[in-house]
Every structure is written in C-alpha cells, then in structure tokens.
mmCIF file of C-alpha atoms and ligand atoms in Angstrom:
data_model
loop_
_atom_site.group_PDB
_atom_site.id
_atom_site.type_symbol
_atom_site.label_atom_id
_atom_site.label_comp_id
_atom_site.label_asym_id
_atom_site.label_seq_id
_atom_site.Cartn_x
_atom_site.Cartn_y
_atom_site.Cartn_z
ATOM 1 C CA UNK A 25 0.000 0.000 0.000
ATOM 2 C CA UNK A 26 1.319 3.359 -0.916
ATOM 3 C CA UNK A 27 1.123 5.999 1.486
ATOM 4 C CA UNK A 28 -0.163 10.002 0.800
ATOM 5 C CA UNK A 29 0.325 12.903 2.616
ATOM 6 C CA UNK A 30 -2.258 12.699 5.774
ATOM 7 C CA UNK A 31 -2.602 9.435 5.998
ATOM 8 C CA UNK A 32 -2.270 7.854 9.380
ATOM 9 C CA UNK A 33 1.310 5.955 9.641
ATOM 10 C CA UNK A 34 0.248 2.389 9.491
ATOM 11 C CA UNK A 35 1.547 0.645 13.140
ATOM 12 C CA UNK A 36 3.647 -2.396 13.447
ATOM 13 C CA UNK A 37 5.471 -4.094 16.126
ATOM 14 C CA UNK A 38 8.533 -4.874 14.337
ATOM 15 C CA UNK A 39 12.606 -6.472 16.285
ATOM 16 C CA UNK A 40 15.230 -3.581 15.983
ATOM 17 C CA UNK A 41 18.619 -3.122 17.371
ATOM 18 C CA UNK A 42 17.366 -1.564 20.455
ATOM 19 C CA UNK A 43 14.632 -4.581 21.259
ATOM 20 C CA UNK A 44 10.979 -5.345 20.049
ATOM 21 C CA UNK A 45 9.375 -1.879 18.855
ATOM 22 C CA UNK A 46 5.879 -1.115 19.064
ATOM 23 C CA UNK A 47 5.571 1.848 16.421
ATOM 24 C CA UNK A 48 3.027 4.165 17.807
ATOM 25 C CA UNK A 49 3.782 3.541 21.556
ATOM 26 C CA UNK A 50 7.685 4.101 20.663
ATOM 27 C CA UNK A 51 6.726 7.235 19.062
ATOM 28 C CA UNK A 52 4.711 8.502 21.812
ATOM 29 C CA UNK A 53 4.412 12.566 21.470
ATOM 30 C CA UNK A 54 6.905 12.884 19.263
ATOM 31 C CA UNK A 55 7.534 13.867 15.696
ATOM 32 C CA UNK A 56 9.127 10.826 13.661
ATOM 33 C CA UNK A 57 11.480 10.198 10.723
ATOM 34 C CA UNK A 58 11.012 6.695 9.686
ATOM 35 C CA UNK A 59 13.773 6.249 6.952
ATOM 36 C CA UNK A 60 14.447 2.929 4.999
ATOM 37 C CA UNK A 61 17.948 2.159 3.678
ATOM 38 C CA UNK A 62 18.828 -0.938 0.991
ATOM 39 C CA UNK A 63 20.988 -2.638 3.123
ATOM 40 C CA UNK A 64 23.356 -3.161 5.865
ATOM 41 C CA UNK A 65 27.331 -3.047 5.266
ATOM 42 C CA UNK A 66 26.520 -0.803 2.200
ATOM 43 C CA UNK A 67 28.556 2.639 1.733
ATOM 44 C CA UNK A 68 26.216 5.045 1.669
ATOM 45 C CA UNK A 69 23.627 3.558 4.132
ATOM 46 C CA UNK A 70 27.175 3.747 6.156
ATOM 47 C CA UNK A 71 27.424 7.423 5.550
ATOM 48 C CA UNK A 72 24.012 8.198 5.874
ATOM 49 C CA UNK A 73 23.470 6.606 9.287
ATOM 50 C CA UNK A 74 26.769 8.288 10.912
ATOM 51 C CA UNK A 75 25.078 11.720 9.848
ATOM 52 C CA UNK A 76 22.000 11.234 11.399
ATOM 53 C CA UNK A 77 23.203 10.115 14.568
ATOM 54 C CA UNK A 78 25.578 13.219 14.847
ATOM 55 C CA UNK A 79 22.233 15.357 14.115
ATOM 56 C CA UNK A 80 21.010 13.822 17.582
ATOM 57 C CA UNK A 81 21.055 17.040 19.236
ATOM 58 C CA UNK A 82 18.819 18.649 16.352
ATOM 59 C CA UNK A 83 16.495 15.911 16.710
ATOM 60 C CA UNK A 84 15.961 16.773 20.453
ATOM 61 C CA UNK A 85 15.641 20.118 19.955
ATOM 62 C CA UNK A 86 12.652 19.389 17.608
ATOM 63 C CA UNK A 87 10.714 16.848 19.513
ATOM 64 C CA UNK A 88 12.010 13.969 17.032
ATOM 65 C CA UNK A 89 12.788 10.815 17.001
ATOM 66 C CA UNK A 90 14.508 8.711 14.141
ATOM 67 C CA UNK A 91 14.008 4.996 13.322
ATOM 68 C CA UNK A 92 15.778 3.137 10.805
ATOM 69 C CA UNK A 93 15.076 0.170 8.936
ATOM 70 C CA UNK A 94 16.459 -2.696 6.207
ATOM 71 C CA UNK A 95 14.975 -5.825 5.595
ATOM 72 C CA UNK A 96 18.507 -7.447 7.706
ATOM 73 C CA UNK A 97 18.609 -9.425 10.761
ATOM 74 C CA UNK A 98 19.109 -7.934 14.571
ATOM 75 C CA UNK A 99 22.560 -9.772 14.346
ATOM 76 C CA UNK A 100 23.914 -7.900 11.111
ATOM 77 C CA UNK A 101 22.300 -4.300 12.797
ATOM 78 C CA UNK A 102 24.334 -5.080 15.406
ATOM 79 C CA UNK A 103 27.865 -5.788 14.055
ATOM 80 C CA UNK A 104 27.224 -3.057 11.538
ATOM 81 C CA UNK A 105 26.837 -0.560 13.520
ATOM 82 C CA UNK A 106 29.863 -1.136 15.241
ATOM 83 C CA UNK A 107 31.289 -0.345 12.125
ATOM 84 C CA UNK A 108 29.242 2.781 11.402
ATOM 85 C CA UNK A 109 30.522 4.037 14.980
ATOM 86 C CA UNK A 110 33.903 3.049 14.163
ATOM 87 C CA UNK A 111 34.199 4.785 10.760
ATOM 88 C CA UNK A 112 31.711 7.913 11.151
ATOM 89 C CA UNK A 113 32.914 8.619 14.292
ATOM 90 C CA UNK A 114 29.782 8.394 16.322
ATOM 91 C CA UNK A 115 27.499 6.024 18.054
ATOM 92 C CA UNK A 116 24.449 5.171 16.489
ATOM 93 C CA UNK A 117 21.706 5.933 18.967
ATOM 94 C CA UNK A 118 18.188 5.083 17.205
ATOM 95 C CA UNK A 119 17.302 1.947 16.520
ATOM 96 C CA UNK A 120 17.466 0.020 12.953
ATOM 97 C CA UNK A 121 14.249 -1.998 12.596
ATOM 98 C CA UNK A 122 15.190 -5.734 11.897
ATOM 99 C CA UNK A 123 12.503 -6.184 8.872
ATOM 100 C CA UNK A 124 13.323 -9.248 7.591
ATOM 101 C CA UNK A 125 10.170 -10.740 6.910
ATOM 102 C CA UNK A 126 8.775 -7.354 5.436
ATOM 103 C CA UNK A 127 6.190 -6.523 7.451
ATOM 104 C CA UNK A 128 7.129 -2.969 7.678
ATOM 105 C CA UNK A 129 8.416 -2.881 4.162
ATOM 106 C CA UNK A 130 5.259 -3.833 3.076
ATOM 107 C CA UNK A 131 3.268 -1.346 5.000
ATOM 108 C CA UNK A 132 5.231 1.259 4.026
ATOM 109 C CA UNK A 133 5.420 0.078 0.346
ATOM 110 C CA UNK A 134 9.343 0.338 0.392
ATOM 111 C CA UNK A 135 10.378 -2.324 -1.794
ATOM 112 C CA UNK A 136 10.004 -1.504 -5.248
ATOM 113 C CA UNK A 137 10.059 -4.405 -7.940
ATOM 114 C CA UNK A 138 11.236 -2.686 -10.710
ATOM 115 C CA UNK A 139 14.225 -1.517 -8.890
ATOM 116 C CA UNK A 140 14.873 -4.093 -6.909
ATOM 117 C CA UNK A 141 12.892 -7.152 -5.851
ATOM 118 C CA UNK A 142 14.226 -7.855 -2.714
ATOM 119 C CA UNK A 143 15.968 -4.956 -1.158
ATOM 120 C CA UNK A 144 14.394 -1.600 0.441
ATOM 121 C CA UNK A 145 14.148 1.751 -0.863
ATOM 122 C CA UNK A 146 15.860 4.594 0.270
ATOM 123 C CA UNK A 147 12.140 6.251 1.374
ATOM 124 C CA UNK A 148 11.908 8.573 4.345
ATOM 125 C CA UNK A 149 8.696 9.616 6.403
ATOM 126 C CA UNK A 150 7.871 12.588 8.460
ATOM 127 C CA UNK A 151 4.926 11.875 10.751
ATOM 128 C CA UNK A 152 3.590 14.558 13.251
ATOM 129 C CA UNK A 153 2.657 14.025 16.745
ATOM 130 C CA UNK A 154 -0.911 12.882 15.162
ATOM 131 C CA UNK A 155 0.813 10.175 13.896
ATOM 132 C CA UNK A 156 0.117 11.769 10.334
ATOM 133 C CA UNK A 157 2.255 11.563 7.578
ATOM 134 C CA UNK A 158 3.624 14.828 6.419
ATOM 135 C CA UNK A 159 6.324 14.224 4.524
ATOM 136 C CA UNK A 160 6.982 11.499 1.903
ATOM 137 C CA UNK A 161 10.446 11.147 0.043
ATOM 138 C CA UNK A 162 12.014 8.295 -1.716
ATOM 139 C CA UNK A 163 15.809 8.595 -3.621
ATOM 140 C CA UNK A 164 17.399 5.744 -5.784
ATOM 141 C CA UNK A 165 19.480 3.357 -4.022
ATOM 142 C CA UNK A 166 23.140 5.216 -5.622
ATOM 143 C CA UNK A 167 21.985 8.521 -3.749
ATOM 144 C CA UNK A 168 22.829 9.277 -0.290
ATOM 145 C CA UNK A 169 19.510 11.642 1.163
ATOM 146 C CA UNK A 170 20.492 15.204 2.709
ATOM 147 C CA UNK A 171 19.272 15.213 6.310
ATOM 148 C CA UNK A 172 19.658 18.634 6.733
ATOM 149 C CA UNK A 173 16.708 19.145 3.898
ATOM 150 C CA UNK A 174 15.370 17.094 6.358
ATOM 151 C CA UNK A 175 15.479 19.237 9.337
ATOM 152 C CA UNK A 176 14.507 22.268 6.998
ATOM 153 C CA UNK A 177 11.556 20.351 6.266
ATOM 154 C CA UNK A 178 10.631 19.885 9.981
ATOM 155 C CA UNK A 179 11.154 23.284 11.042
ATOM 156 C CA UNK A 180 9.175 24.083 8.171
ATOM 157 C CA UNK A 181 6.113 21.939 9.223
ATOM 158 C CA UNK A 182 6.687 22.995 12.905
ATOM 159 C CA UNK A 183 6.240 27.146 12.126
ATOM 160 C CA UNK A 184 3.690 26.616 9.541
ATOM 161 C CA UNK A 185 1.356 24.296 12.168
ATOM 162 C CA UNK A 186 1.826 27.294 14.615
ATOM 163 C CA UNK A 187 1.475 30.518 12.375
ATOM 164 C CA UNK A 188 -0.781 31.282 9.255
ATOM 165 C CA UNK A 189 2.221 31.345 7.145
ATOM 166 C CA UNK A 190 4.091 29.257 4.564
ATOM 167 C CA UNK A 191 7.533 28.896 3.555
ATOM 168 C CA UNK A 192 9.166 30.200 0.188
ATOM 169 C CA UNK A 193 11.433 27.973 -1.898
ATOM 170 C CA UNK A 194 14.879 27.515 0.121
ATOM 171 C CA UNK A 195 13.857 29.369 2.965
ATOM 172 C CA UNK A 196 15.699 28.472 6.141
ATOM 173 C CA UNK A 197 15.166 29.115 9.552
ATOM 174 C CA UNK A 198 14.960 32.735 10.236
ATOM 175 C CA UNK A 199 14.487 34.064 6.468
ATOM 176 C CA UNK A 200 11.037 35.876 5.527
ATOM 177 C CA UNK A 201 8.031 33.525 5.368
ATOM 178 C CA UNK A 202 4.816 33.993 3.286
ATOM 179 C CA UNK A 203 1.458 34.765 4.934
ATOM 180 C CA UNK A 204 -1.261 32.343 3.498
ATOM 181 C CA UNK A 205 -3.521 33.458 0.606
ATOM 182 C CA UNK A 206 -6.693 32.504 2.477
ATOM 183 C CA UNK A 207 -5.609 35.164 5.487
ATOM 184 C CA UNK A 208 -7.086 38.544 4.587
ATOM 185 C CA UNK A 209 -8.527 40.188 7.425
ATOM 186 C CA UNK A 210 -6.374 43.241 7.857
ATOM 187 C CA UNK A 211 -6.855 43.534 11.303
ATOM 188 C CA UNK A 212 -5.924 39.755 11.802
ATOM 189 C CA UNK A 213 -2.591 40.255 9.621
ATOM 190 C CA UNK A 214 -1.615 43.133 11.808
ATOM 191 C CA UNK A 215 -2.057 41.042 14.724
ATOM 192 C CA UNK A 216 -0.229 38.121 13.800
ATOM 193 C CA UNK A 217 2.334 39.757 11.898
ATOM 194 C CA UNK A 218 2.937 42.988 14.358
ATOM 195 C CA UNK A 219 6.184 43.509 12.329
ATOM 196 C CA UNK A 220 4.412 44.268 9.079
ATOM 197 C CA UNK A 221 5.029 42.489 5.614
ATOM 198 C CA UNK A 222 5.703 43.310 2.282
ATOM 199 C CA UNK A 223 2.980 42.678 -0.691
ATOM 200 C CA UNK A 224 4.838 41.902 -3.962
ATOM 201 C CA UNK A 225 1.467 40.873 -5.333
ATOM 202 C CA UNK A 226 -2.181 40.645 -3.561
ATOM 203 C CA UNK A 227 -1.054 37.344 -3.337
ATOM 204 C CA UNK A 228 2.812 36.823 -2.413
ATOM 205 C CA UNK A 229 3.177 38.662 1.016
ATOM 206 C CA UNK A 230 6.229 38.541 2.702
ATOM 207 C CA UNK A 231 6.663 38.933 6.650
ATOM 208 C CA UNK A 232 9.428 38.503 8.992
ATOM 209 C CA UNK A 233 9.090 34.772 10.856
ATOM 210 C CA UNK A 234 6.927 35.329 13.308
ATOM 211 C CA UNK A 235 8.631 33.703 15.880
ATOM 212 C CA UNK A 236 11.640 35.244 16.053
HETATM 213 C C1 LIG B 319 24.886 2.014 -0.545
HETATM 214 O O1 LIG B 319 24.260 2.213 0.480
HETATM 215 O O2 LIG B 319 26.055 2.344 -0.637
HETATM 216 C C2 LIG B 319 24.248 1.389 -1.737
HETATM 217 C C3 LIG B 319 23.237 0.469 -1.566
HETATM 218 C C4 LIG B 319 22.675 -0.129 -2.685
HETATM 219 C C5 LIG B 319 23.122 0.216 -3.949
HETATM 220 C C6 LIG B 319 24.135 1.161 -4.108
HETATM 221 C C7 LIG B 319 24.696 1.746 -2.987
#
C-alpha cells in the first residue's frame, strides 16, 4: 500500500537493534522520521546513518525521534553498527528496525520491484505528533539523502502548524516567510504579523518569521 500525505502511519510491532518496537507507543508525542535504507554493510547507508546520529542534538531540539530500517537481521544491525561508529565517528543511537520478513516494508510500500525485488528503498517519512504523515520522500538506491533538507523540512512543518504562514522555496530558519492566501482580514494580519510584511502581489506577502 502506498502511502499520501495525511494518511495515518500504518503501526507495526517490528525487532530492531534496540529490542521489540511497538511503532506508535515508541513514538509517543513525538515527531518521527522513519527512513528505509537498501541494506546493511553498504557505503552510503554507512554514511548516511553516521550523519544522522551526529544530528542527535537537532532531533531533540525538535521533539524527534529517528528509526531506521532494512529488511537485515538484529545480528547484522548489530555488528554493523559497530562499524558505522567506528568509521563515522559516532554512536548510532536510534534503533534500525530488523525487517526481515517485510512486514514494515510492506506497510510502508518500500520495496520496489522494478528496482529491486528484494531490497528496500531509500524512502523517508515525516509523521507529526498525530501520527500523520507529512512528509513522503524516496531517492534511488546510488543517492545518499540530505538530512539537513530534512530538518529544513521539519522546522518548516513545525512554524507553519503554529502561524498562518508558509515557507518560500529555500527558505531556512529565520528568512522571511509567506502569509497564506486565504488570510485577509487586515486587522488579523496586523495582529499576527505585528512587524508588518511586504505585498509583492495581492497574493505573495512577505513577513518577517513570526517567531523570532
Ligand atoms: C549504498 O548504500 O552504498 C548502496 C546500496 C545499494 C546500492 C548502491 C549503494
């Protein structure tokens, strides 16, 4: 089953590195990043698991919580991540969910024939404290993904769920935000954006970030 933008993110009780995982329960409160990866003692899975553990602190910050997962065994988690720890400098610390009979892949609609029959995606999920699905991403198994679109992304979802605003095309923390075309009240406007904003058109306004 594919999943869309909204959806619910199915639940599964799945083995990881870090012991039997119930999805929902794990997640708790939390935002999540479920991220798939083809395969265990590959180099850029290597590379792209060493980032993400050295982005722990960003993660906290945010309220989120990674999970990992290939379709390999606990065991082979295990001694790779020694590995990743030894040669990214770091120490993994999320699990890797041990999907080896697919459940999750399934699910999740990770593996994709025509690429590869047996092994996973690189896909990546944001899902919001709701459990919903906010973000959907998947890159070819040559291409290593760039968490720090990743965080942008969060951020991103975090201001716009708080403030009637959206965010322009590379924007980055801190840079000028769009109000929404649907907000037109002036009085409203001046009260949520006490700063002011600049109308290019009637319908691309452009206002300080409101929380800063
Ligand atoms: C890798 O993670 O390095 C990788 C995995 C599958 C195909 C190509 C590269």
């Amino acid at each position: 089953m594919s999943i869309r933008l909204g959806d619910i993110a199915p639940d599964f009780e799945q083995d990881s590195s870090e012991g039997r995982i119930r999805f929902h329960e794990w997640l708790g409160d939390s935002w999540g990043i479920l991220f798939s990866h083809p395969a265990d003692f590959t180099p850029v899975c290597t590379t792209e698991l060493g980032f993400t553990a050295k982005l722990k602190d960003e993660f906290a910050k945010r309220g989120v919580k990674a999970i990992a997962l290939s379709v390999d065994p606990v065991d082979s988690h295990l001694k790779w991540i020694d590995d990743i720890n030894e040669t990214q400098n770091t120490r993994v610390n999320f699990p890797i969910l041990a999907d080896a009979d697919r459940k999750v892949s399934d699910l999740y609609d990770l593996i994709h024939p025509n690429a590869n029959d047996t092994l996973t995606v690189r896909s990546l999920f944001i899902i919001d404290p709701n459990k919903k699905v906010r973000l959907t991403i998947t890159y070819p198994a040559s291409t290593g993904r760039n968490f720090n679109e990743i965080l942008r992304v969060v951020d991103s979802l975090q201001l716009t769920d708080n403030h009637k605003v959206a965010t322009p095309a590379n924007w980055v923390d801190g840079d000028e935000v769009v109000i929404v075309p649907s907000l037109k009240d002036e009085e409203e406007i001046k009260q949520r954006f006490p700063k002011g904003y600049r109308a290019v058109k009637p319908y691309l306004r452009l206002t300080p970030q409101p929380n800063r």
